[in-house]
Coordinates of C-alpha atoms and ligand atoms in Angstrom, one line a residue:
M1 CA 0.3 58.2 40.2
K2 CA 4.0 57.3 40.6
I3 CA 4.8 54.9 43.5
A4 CA 8.5 54.5 44.2
F5 CA 9.7 51.2 45.4
L6 CA 11.4 52.8 48.5
D7 CA 11.6 56.5 49.5
M8 CA 15.3 56.9 50.6
K9 CA 15.0 60.6 51.5
A10 CA 12.0 60.6 53.8
P11 CA 13.9 58.9 56.7
Y12 CA 16.4 61.8 56.6
L13 CA 13.8 64.4 56.5
E14 CA 12.0 62.9 59.5
L15 CA 15.2 62.8 61.6
K16 CA 16.9 65.8 60.0
K17 CA 17.5 67.7 63.2
E18 CA 19.0 64.7 65.1
L19 CA 21.1 63.5 62.1
D20 CA 22.4 66.9 61.4
E21 CA 23.3 67.3 65.1
A22 CA 25.1 64.0 65.0
Y23 CA 27.1 65.2 61.9
F24 CA 28.2 68.4 63.6
R25 CA 29.0 66.6 66.8
F26 CA 31.2 64.1 64.9
M27 CA 32.9 66.8 62.8
N28 CA 33.7 68.9 65.9
S29 CA 35.0 65.9 67.9
G30 CA 38.3 66.0 66.0
W31 CA 38.4 62.1 66.1
Y32 CA 37.3 60.2 63.0
V33 CA 38.3 56.5 63.2
L34 CA 36.8 54.2 65.8
G35 CA 36.5 55.9 69.2
E36 CA 33.4 57.1 71.2
E37 CA 30.7 57.1 68.5
V38 CA 31.6 53.6 67.5
D39 CA 31.8 52.3 71.1
S40 CA 28.4 53.8 72.0
F41 CA 26.7 52.5 68.9
E42 CA 28.1 49.0 69.5
R43 CA 26.8 49.0 73.0
E44 CA 23.4 50.3 72.0
F45 CA 23.0 47.8 69.2
A46 CA 24.2 44.8 71.2
E47 CA 21.7 45.8 73.9
Y48 CA 18.9 46.1 71.3
C49 CA 19.6 42.6 70.0
G50 CA 20.0 41.1 73.4
T51 CA 23.6 40.2 73.0
A52 CA 26.7 41.0 75.1
F53 CA 28.7 42.4 72.3
C54 CA 28.6 44.1 68.9
A55 CA 31.7 44.7 66.7
G56 CA 31.1 47.4 64.1
V57 CA 32.6 46.6 60.7
S58 CA 32.7 48.0 57.2
N59 CA 29.6 46.4 55.6
G60 CA 27.5 43.3 55.7
L61 CA 29.6 41.1 53.4
D62 CA 32.7 41.9 55.6
A63 CA 30.6 41.1 58.7
L64 CA 29.9 37.6 57.3
C65 CA 33.5 37.1 56.3
L66 CA 34.9 38.2 59.7
G67 CA 32.2 36.2 61.6
L68 CA 33.2 33.0 59.7
E69 CA 36.9 33.7 60.1
A70 CA 36.6 34.3 63.8
G71 CA 34.5 31.1 64.0
G72 CA 37.4 29.2 62.7
I73 CA 36.3 28.5 59.1
K74 CA 39.2 27.8 56.8
A75 CA 40.0 27.0 53.2
G76 CA 38.5 23.7 52.1
D77 CA 35.8 23.6 54.8
E78 CA 32.2 23.2 53.8
V79 CA 29.6 25.7 55.0
I80 CA 25.9 25.1 54.6
V81 CA 24.0 28.1 53.1
P82 CA 20.5 28.6 51.8
S83 CA 20.0 28.0 48.0
N84 CA 17.6 30.9 48.2
T85 CA 19.5 34.0 49.4
Y86 CA 21.3 37.1 48.4
I87 CA 24.6 36.1 46.9
A88 CA 26.6 37.8 49.7
T89 CA 25.9 34.8 52.0
W90 CA 27.7 32.5 49.5
L91 CA 30.5 35.0 48.7
A92 CA 31.6 35.3 52.3
V93 CA 32.2 31.5 52.3
S94 CA 34.1 31.7 49.0
Q95 CA 36.3 34.6 50.2
L96 CA 37.7 32.3 52.9
G97 CA 38.4 29.6 50.3
A98 CA 35.6 27.5 51.9
V99 CA 32.8 25.8 49.9
P100 CA 29.2 26.9 50.0
V101 CA 26.8 23.8 50.2
P102 CA 23.3 24.9 49.3
V103 CA 20.2 23.6 51.1
E104 CA 16.7 24.3 49.8
P105 CA 14.0 26.5 51.5
E106 CA 10.9 25.3 53.2
S107 CA 8.2 24.6 50.6
N108 CA 5.8 27.2 52.1
G109 CA 8.4 29.8 52.9
F110 CA 11.7 31.4 51.8
N111 CA 14.1 30.4 54.5
I112 CA 16.4 27.3 54.8
D113 CA 14.5 24.0 55.6
P114 CA 16.0 22.6 58.8
S115 CA 14.8 19.1 57.9
L116 CA 17.1 19.1 54.8
I117 CA 20.3 20.2 56.6
E118 CA 21.5 16.9 58.0
N119 CA 21.5 15.4 54.5
A120 CA 24.0 18.0 53.4
I121 CA 26.4 17.5 56.3
T122 CA 29.7 15.7 55.4
S123 CA 33.0 15.2 57.3
K124 CA 34.1 18.6 56.0
T125 CA 31.1 20.6 57.2
R126 CA 32.1 23.2 59.8
A127 CA 29.3 25.9 59.8
I128 CA 25.8 26.8 58.9
I129 CA 24.6 30.3 57.8
P130 CA 20.9 30.6 58.2
V131 CA 19.5 33.8 56.6
H132 CA 16.5 35.6 58.0
L133 CA 15.3 36.6 54.5
Y134 CA 12.9 39.5 53.9
G135 CA 12.5 40.1 57.7
V136 CA 11.2 36.6 58.6
P137 CA 13.4 34.6 60.9
A138 CA 14.7 31.1 60.0
D139 CA 13.6 28.3 62.4
M140 CA 16.6 28.7 64.6
D141 CA 15.8 26.3 67.4
R142 CA 15.9 23.4 65.0
I143 CA 19.0 24.7 63.3
M144 CA 20.9 25.1 66.6
E145 CA 19.9 21.5 67.6
I146 CA 21.5 20.1 64.5
A147 CA 24.5 22.4 65.0
A148 CA 25.0 21.1 68.5
K149 CA 24.7 17.5 67.4
Y150 CA 27.4 17.9 64.7
D151 CA 29.5 20.5 66.5
L152 CA 29.0 23.2 63.8
F153 CA 29.4 27.0 64.1
V154 CA 26.2 29.0 63.3
L155 CA 26.5 32.5 61.9
E156 CA 23.1 34.2 61.4
D157 CA 22.9 36.4 58.3
N158 CA 20.8 39.1 60.0
A159 CA 21.1 41.7 57.2
Q160 CA 17.4 41.8 56.4
S161 CA 15.9 41.4 59.9
Q162 CA 17.0 44.1 62.3
G163 CA 14.4 43.9 65.1
T164 CA 12.7 40.7 64.2
Y165 CA 11.5 38.4 67.0
Y166 CA 11.8 34.6 66.9
K167 CA 9.9 33.1 69.8
G168 CA 10.3 36.3 71.8
R169 CA 14.0 36.6 71.2
R170 CA 15.6 39.0 68.6
T171 CA 17.4 37.7 65.6
G172 CA 21.1 38.4 66.0
S173 CA 21.1 36.7 69.4
L174 CA 20.2 33.2 68.3
G175 CA 23.3 31.7 66.7
H176 CA 26.9 31.7 67.9
A177 CA 27.3 35.1 66.1
A178 CA 25.3 37.1 63.6
A179 CA 26.3 39.3 60.7
I180 CA 24.4 42.4 60.0
S181 CA 24.4 45.0 57.2
F182 CA 23.5 48.6 57.6
Y183 CA 23.3 49.2 53.9
P184 CA 21.1 52.3 53.3
G185 CA 18.1 50.3 52.1
K186 CA 17.9 47.9 55.1
N187 CA 15.5 48.4 58.0
L188 CA 18.3 50.0 60.0
G189 CA 20.2 51.8 57.2
A190 CA 23.3 54.0 57.3
Y191 CA 24.1 56.9 54.9
G192 CA 26.9 54.9 53.3
E193 CA 28.4 51.5 54.0
A194 CA 28.4 49.9 57.5
G195 CA 27.9 46.5 59.1
G196 CA 28.4 44.6 62.4
V197 CA 28.7 41.3 64.1
T198 CA 26.7 40.6 67.3
T199 CA 27.6 37.8 69.7
D200 CA 27.6 36.7 73.3
S201 CA 31.1 35.4 73.1
P202 CA 33.8 37.7 74.4
E203 CA 36.4 35.8 72.4
L204 CA 34.6 36.1 69.0
A205 CA 33.9 39.8 69.6
D206 CA 37.5 40.5 70.6
Q207 CA 38.8 38.6 67.6
I208 CA 36.6 40.5 65.1
K209 CA 37.7 43.8 66.6
V210 CA 41.3 42.8 66.2
L211 CA 40.8 41.5 62.6
R212 CA 38.9 44.6 61.5
N213 CA 41.8 46.8 62.7
Y214 CA 44.8 45.4 60.8
G215 CA 45.1 42.6 63.3
S216 CA 46.1 45.0 66.1
R217 CA 44.9 45.9 69.5
Q218 CA 47.7 48.5 69.9
K219 CA 48.7 50.6 67.0
Y220 CA 51.6 49.1 65.0
Y221 CA 51.6 45.9 67.0
N222 CA 50.1 43.4 64.6
E223 CA 49.2 40.1 66.2
V224 CA 47.6 38.5 63.2
K225 CA 47.1 39.2 59.5
G226 CA 44.1 41.5 59.7
Y227 CA 42.2 43.9 57.5
N228 CA 41.0 47.4 57.3
R229 CA 37.3 46.7 57.9
R230 CA 36.3 49.1 60.6
I231 CA 32.9 50.7 60.8
D232 CA 33.0 54.3 59.8
G233 CA 32.6 56.6 62.8
L234 CA 30.2 59.0 61.1
Q235 CA 27.9 56.1 60.1
A236 CA 28.0 54.8 63.7
A237 CA 26.8 58.3 64.9
F238 CA 24.0 58.3 62.3
L239 CA 23.0 54.7 63.2
S240 CA 22.7 55.6 66.9
V241 CA 20.0 58.2 65.9
K242 CA 18.2 55.8 63.7
L243 CA 18.3 52.9 66.1
R244 CA 16.0 54.9 68.5
V245 CA 13.2 54.8 65.9
L246 CA 13.7 51.3 64.5
D247 CA 10.9 49.6 66.5
E248 CA 8.5 52.4 65.5
W249 CA 9.5 52.3 61.9
N250 CA 9.2 48.5 61.8
K251 CA 5.7 48.8 63.2
R252 CA 4.8 51.1 60.3
R253 CA 6.1 48.5 57.9
T254 CA 3.9 45.9 59.6
K255 CA 0.9 48.1 59.2
I256 CA 1.6 48.3 55.4
A257 CA 2.2 44.6 55.2
N258 CA -1.1 43.9 57.0
K259 CA -2.9 46.2 54.6
Y260 CA -1.4 44.3 51.7
I261 CA -2.4 40.9 53.2
T262 CA -6.0 42.0 53.6
G263 CA -6.2 43.9 50.3
L264 CA -4.6 41.2 48.2
S265 CA -6.2 38.1 49.7
G266 CA -8.3 35.8 47.5
I267 CA -6.8 36.9 44.2
E268 CA -6.4 33.9 42.0
G269 CA -2.8 33.4 40.9
I270 CA -1.3 35.6 43.6
V271 CA 0.4 33.8 46.5
L272 CA 0.9 36.0 49.7
P273 CA 3.7 35.5 52.2
E274 CA 3.1 33.0 55.0
V275 CA 4.2 34.1 58.5
P276 CA 5.4 31.1 60.6
E277 CA 3.7 31.0 64.0
Y278 CA 7.0 31.4 65.8
A279 CA 7.8 34.7 64.0
D280 CA 7.2 38.4 64.4
P281 CA 8.6 39.7 61.1
V282 CA 9.8 43.2 60.3
W283 CA 8.9 43.1 56.6
H284 CA 12.1 44.2 55.1
Q285 CA 10.4 43.1 51.8
F286 CA 6.8 42.3 51.1
I287 CA 7.0 39.4 48.6
I288 CA 4.1 38.1 46.5
R289 CA 4.4 35.1 44.1
S290 CA 2.9 34.7 40.6
N291 CA 3.3 32.4 37.6
S292 CA 3.0 35.5 35.4
R293 CA 5.4 37.6 37.5
D294 CA 7.1 39.3 34.5
Y295 CA 3.8 40.3 32.9
L296 CA 2.5 41.6 36.2
Q297 CA 5.7 43.6 36.8
K298 CA 5.5 45.2 33.3
R299 CA 1.8 46.1 33.6
L300 CA 2.4 47.7 37.1
V301 CA 5.1 49.9 35.6
G302 CA 2.5 51.1 33.2
L303 CA 0.3 52.1 36.2
G304 CA 3.2 53.9 37.8
V305 CA 4.0 51.2 40.4
Q306 CA 7.7 50.4 40.8
T307 CA 8.5 46.9 42.0
M308 CA 11.7 44.8 42.4
I309 CA 12.8 41.2 42.1
H310 CA 14.7 39.8 45.1
Y311 CA 16.4 37.9 43.5
P312 CA 16.1 37.1 39.8
I313 CA 19.0 34.5 39.7
P314 CA 19.8 32.1 42.5
P315 CA 23.5 32.0 43.4
H316 CA 24.1 28.5 42.1
L317 CA 23.0 29.6 38.5
S318 CA 24.9 32.9 38.6
G319 CA 28.1 33.5 36.6
A320 CA 30.0 33.9 39.8
Y321 CA 29.5 30.2 40.7
Q322 CA 30.1 28.5 37.3
D323 CA 33.1 26.9 39.0
L324 CA 30.8 24.7 41.2
S325 CA 29.2 23.3 38.0
F326 CA 25.6 23.4 39.2
T327 CA 22.9 23.3 36.5
A328 CA 19.3 24.3 36.2
G329 CA 17.1 21.9 38.1
D330 CA 19.7 21.3 40.9
F331 CA 17.7 23.4 43.4
P332 CA 14.2 23.6 42.0
L333 CA 12.6 25.4 44.9
A334 CA 15.1 28.3 44.8
E335 CA 14.8 28.4 41.0
R336 CA 11.0 28.5 41.1
I337 CA 11.2 31.3 43.7
A338 CA 13.5 33.3 41.5
N339 CA 10.9 33.0 38.7
E340 CA 7.9 33.9 40.7
V341 CA 8.7 36.5 43.4
L342 CA 7.8 40.1 43.1
S343 CA 8.7 42.7 45.9
L344 CA 6.0 45.3 46.4
P345 CA 6.8 48.8 47.6
I346 CA 7.1 49.0 51.4
G347 CA 8.8 51.2 53.9
P348 CA 8.2 53.2 57.1
H349 CA 7.3 56.3 55.1
M350 CA 4.9 54.8 52.6
P351 CA 1.6 56.6 52.7
E352 CA -1.4 54.4 53.2
E353 CA -3.0 55.8 50.0
D354 CA 0.0 54.6 48.0
C355 CA -0.5 51.1 49.5
E356 CA -4.1 51.2 48.6
Y357 CA -3.2 52.3 45.0
V358 CA -0.8 49.3 44.7
I359 CA -3.5 47.0 45.9
S360 CA -6.2 48.3 43.4
S361 CA -3.6 48.2 40.6
I362 CA -2.9 44.6 41.2
R363 CA -6.6 43.8 41.5
S364 CA -7.3 45.6 38.2
L365 CA -4.7 43.4 36.5
C366 CA -5.6 40.1 38.0
C367 CA -9.4 40.0 38.3
Ligands
LIG1 C1 22.4 43.3 52.2 C2 22.7 41.8 52.5 C3 24.1 41.4 52.7 C4 25.2 42.3 52.5 O1 25.3 43.5 53.0 P1 26.2 44.7 52.4 O2 26.2 45.7 53.5 O3 25.6 45.2 51.2 O4 27.6 44.1 52.2 C5 24.2 40.1 53.1 N1 23.2 39.2 53.2 C6 22.0 39.6 52.9 C7 20.9 38.6 53.1 C8 21.7 40.9 52.5 O5 20.4 41.3 52.3

């Protein structure tokens, strides 16, 4: 048996006809930067999230940067970020010359703990970036309450949670704006780089569309110092096709996740993910925790099961953030998570037998 962590080709094969059609339509259009494919994908994705607007941009990191810049974040400002996240969340803050201020996750989950946010707020704090990690939403109502009290801008990092519901509302519609990544491995993935910002604010959407396009509305009339951070038109055409199946594919992920939860329950030393009662997750990753994670991962390789670690080093201990002078022990929950988490194979095209094989493999190693 060989179980790949994620089958990247199966989604293409299932949608081959529609994706190939989109490719030929795009090539025959004779128009390759912004334009109709981008406009219609932006409309469709905004409607999907339940927001008024979406601005398509080059990738998820640029979406975070543009979202923060449009939200008025400047050099020297402090931005609250999760201590437990993919480093992109922090890097966006740093790119603007602002300072990431980490806050630890909830003790029984992976997302930022709202009850610890107020302690981290200073006179320089301007924004919060909650991350809906692994497909599970952060507790946004409590975060928005704190943001209102201190007049802070909230940018969701929605890269891992396309389609997730929080109390019946989709992530991406809960903050003042939300950054999304359409990196190929995400639940809604392109065939190259792509990202976007969703928001209800016409001003924010407009500003991001100007910033992504050299700071111009009209070619060669540059109102502000912008960037070239436009979403690629061909990727937008592909994403329109894949958006139509996103809910169905998320349901397939949920089926696999439920199989894991049933099959792996009651194993000593294995901690299963807890789903908060307010959440309807989309299982971007299925994460188990173990004190002997490295041993487990190695033995699973021997049985043909490929797993991943999201993420082995928390941002504050990474080489990239040596300048902030954090040391081991500063954010113990994030550090412990980095030492214990193991991502099991999951995806909309994973056969049930493969899931059963992963379960029996783990059982054979742990009992
Ligand atoms: C993938 C990801 C990003 C960055 O997206 P890219 O498109 O790779 O730039 C940001 N934040 C989180 C939580 C992610 O998982």
